[in-house]
Short mmCIF file of C-alpha atoms and ligand atoms in Angstrom, two decimals:
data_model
loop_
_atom_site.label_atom_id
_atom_site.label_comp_id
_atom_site.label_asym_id
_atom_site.label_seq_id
_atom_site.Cartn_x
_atom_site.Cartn_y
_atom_site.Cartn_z
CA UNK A 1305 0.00 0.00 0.00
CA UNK A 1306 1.19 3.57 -0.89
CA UNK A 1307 1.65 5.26 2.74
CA UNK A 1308 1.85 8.93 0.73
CA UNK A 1309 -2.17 8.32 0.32
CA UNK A 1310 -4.69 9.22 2.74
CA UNK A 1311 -7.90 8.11 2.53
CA UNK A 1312 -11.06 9.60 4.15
CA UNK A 1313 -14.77 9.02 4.08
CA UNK A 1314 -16.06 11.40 1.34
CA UNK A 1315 -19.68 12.66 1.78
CA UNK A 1316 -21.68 15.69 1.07
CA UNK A 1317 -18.98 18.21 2.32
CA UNK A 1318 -16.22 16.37 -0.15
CA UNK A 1319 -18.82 16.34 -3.09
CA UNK A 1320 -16.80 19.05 -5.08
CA UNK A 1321 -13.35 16.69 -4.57
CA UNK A 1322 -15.33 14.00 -5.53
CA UNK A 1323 -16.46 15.15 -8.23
CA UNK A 1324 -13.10 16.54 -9.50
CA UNK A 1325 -11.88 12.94 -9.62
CA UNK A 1326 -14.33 11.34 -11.17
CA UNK A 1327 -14.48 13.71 -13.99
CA UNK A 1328 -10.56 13.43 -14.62
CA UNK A 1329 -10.54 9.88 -14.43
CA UNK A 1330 -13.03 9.46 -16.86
CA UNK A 1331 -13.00 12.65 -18.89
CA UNK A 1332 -16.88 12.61 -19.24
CA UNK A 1333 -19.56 13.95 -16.84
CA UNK A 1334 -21.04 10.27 -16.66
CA UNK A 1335 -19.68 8.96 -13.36
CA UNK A 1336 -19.64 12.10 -11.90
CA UNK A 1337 -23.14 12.46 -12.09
CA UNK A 1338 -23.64 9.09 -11.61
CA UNK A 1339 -21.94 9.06 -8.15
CA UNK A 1340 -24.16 12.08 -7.46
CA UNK A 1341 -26.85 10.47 -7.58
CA UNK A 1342 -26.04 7.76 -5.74
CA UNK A 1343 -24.74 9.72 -3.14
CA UNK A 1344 -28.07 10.90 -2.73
CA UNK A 1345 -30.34 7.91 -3.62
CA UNK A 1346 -31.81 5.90 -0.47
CA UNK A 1347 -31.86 2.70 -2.14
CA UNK A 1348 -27.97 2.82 -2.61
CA UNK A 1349 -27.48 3.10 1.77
CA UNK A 1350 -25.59 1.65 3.61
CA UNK A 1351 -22.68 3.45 1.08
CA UNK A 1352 -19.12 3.42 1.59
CA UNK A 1353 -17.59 6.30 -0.03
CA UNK A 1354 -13.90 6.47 0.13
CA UNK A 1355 -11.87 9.43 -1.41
CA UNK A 1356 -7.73 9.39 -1.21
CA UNK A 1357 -5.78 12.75 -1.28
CA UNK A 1358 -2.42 12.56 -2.04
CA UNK A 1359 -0.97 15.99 -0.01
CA UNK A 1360 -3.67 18.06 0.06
CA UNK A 1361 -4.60 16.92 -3.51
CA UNK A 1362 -8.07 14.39 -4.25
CA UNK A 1363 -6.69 12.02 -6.42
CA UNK A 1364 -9.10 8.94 -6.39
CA UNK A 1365 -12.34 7.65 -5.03
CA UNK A 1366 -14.15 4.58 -4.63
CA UNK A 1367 -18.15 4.07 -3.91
CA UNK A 1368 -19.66 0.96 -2.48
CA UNK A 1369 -23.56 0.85 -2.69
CA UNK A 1370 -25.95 -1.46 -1.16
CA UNK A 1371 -27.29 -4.37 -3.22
CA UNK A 1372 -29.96 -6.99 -3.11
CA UNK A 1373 -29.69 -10.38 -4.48
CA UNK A 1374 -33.48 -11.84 -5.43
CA UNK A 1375 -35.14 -13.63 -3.75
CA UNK A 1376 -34.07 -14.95 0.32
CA UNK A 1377 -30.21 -15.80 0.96
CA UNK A 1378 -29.97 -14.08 3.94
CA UNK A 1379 -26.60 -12.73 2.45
CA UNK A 1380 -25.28 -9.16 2.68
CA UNK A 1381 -24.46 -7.25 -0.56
CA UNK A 1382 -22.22 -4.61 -1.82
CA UNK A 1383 -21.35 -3.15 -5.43
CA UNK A 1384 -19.07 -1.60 -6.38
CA UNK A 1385 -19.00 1.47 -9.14
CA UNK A 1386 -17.19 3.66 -9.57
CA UNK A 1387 -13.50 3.69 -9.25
CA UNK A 1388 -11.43 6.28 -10.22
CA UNK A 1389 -7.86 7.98 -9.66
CA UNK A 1390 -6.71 11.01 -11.60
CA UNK A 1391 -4.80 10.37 -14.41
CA UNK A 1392 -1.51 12.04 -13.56
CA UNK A 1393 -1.56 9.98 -10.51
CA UNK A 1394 -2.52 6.35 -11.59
CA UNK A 1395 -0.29 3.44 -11.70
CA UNK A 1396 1.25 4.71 -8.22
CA UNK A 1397 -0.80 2.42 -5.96
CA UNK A 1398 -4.15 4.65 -5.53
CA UNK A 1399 -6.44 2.40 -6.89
CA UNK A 1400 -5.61 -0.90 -4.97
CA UNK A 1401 -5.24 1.22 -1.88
CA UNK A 1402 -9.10 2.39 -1.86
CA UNK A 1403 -10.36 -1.35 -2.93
CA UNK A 1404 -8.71 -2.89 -0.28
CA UNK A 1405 -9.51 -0.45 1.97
CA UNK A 1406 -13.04 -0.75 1.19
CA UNK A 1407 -12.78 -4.24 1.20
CA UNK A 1408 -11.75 -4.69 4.59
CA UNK A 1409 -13.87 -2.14 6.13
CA UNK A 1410 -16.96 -3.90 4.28
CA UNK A 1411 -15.86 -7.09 6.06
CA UNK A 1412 -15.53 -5.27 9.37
CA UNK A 1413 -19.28 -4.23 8.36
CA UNK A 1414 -20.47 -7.79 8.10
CA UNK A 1415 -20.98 -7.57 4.37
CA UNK A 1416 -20.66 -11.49 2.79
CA UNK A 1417 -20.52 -10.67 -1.07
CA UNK A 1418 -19.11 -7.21 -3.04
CA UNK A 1419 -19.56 -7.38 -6.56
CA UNK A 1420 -18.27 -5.03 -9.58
CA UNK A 1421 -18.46 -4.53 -13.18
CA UNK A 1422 -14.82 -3.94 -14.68
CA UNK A 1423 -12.05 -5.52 -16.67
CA UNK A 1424 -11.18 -8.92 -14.86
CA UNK A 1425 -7.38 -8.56 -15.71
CA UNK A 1426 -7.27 -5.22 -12.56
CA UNK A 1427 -9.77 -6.98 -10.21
CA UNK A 1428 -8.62 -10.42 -10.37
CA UNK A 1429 -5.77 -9.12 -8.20
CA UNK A 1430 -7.93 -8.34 -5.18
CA UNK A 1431 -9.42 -12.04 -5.54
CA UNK A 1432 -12.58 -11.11 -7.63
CA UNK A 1433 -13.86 -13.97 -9.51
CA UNK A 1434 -16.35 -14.34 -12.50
CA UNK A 1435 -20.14 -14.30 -10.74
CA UNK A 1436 -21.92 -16.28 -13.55
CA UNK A 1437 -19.47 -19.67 -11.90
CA UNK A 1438 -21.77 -18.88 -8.66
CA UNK A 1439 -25.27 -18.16 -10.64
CA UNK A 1440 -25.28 -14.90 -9.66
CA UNK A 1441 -26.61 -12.29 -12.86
CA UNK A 1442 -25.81 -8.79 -13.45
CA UNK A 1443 -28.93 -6.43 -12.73
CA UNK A 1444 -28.89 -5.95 -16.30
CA UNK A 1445 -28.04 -8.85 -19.49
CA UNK A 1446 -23.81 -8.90 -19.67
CA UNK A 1447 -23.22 -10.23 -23.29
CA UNK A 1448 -21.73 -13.79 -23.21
CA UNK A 1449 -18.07 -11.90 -24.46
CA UNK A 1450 -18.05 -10.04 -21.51
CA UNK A 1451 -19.32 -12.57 -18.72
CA UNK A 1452 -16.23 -12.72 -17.32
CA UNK A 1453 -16.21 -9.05 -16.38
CA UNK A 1454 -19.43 -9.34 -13.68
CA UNK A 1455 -17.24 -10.63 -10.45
CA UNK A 1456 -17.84 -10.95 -6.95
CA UNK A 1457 -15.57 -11.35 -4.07
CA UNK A 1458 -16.87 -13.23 -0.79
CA UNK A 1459 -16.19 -12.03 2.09
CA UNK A 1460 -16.59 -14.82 4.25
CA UNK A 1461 -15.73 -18.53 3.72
CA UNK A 1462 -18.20 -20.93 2.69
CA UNK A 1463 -20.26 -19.62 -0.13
CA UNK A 1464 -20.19 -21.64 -2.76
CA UNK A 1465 -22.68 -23.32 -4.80
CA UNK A 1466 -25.26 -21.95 -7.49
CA UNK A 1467 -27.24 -19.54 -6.44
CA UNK A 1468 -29.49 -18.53 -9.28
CA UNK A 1469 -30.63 -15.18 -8.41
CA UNK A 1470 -29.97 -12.24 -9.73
CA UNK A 1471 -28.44 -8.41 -8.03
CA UNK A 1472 -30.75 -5.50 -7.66
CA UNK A 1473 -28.70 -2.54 -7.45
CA UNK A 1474 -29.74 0.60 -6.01
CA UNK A 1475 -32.01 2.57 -8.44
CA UNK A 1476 -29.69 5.37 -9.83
CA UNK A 1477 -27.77 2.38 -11.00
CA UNK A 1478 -30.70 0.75 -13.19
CA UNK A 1479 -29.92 2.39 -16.48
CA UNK A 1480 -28.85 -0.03 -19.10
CA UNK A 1481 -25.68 2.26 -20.41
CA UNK A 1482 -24.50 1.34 -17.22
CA UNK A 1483 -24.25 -2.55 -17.73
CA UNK A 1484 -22.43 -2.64 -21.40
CA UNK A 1485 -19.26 -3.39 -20.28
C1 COA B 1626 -8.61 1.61 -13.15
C2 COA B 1626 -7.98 2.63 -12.22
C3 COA B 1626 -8.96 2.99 -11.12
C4 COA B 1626 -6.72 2.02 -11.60
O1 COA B 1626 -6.20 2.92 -10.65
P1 COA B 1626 -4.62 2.98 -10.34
O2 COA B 1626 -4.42 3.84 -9.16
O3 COA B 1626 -3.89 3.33 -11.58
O4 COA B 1626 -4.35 1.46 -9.99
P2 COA B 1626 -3.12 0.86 -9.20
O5 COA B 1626 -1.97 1.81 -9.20
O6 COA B 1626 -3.58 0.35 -7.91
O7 COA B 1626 -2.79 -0.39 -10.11
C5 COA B 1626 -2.18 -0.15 -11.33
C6 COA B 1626 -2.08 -1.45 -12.06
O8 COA B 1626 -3.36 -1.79 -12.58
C7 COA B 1626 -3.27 -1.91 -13.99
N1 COA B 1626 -4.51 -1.45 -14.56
C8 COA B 1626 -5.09 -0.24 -14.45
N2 COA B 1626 -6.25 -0.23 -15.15
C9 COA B 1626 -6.38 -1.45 -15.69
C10 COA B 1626 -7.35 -2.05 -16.51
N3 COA B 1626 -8.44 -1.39 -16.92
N4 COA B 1626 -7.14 -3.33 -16.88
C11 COA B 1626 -6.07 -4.00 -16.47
N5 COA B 1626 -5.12 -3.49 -15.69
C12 COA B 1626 -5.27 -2.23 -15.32
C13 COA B 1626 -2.10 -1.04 -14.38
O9 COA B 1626 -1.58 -1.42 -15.62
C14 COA B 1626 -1.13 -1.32 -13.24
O10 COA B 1626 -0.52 -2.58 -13.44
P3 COA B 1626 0.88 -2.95 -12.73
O11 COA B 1626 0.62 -2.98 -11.25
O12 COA B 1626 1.18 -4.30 -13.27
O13 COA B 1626 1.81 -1.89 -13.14
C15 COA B 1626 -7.54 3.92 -12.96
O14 COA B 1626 -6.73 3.54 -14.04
C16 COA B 1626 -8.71 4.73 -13.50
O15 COA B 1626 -9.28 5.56 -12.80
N6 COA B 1626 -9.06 4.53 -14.78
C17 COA B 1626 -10.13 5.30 -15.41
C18 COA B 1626 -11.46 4.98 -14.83
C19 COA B 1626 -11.76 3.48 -14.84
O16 COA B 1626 -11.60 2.82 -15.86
N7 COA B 1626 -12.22 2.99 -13.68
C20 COA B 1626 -12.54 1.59 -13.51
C21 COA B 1626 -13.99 1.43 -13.57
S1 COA B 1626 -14.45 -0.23 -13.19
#
């Protein structure tokens, strides 16, 4: 881990910082208003919203929203979208430092299951694993090219199996652009 990053709890009074990064990172206004909204949005609580500063400098953030899976599993769910670090700053640690961050303080919060939707060759480092090998769907239809890219990572030992069920995400997230990986 990079000990030159800090990294806070970013709510409403960080929103500008936030902001800044997410727009860098992804040079549209897309996740920034994204993460907005789900800053805001009921449906997405319990959140974990994690923002690093490097100096006095925001240079990434993470969110973790709350998830559902269908039906009763008793199981407690996380997602998580988006993650960003400013581009003059990636590559230096910034990234992996929020998701295992988050990780471990979603464990500390009892949380079984986190999933995301990203490119399996970053978050295979941080032991994420294809969901479809655990019957677990994407809120929305991931094209069979792509099924690799829905992952999970338990939490806790011991869950294995097929589930066949299927996330619900928190509703700012229900917009199909946001499932075409
Ligand atoms: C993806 C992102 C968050 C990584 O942050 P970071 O601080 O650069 O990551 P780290 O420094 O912890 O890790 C860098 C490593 O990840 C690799 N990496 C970064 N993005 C990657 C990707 N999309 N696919 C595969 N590997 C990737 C880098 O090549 C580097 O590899 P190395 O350790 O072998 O040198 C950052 O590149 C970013 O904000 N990108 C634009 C927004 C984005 O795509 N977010 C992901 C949404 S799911």
């Amino acid at each position: 881990m990079n000990n030159d990053i800090q990294i806070i709890h970013g709510g409403e009074q960080q929103l500008g910082h936030i902001v800044s990064v997410e727009q860098a990172a992804f040079e549209t206004n897309e996740e920034a208003e994204l993460t907005k909204n789900l800053l805001a949005d009921p449906s997405a609580t319990p959140i974990l919203s994690l923002l690093a500063y490097k100096q006095d400098t925001p240079v990434g953030h993470v969110l973790f929203t709350h998830a559902e899976l269908e039906g009763e599993h008793g199981l407690q769910i996380s997602l998580l979208a988006p993650l960003a670090v400013v581009p003059a700053y990636q590559k230096q640690g910034c990234g992996s430092a929020l998701v295992h961050r988050g990780l471990h303080l979603l464990e500390e919060q009892g949380i079984d299951i986190v999933f995301v939707l990203g490119d399996p060759r970053y978050y295979t480092r941080f032991g994420f694993e294809p969901a479809y090998r655990f019957g677990l769907s994407a809120p929305y239809h991931i094209a069979d090219k792509h099924r690799d890219a829905w992952m999970l990572k338990s939490l806790r030992r011991g869950i294995s199996g097929n589930f066949d069920s299927k996330v619900i995400c928190a509703k700012s997230l229900y917009r199909a652009e946001y499932w075409c990986e």
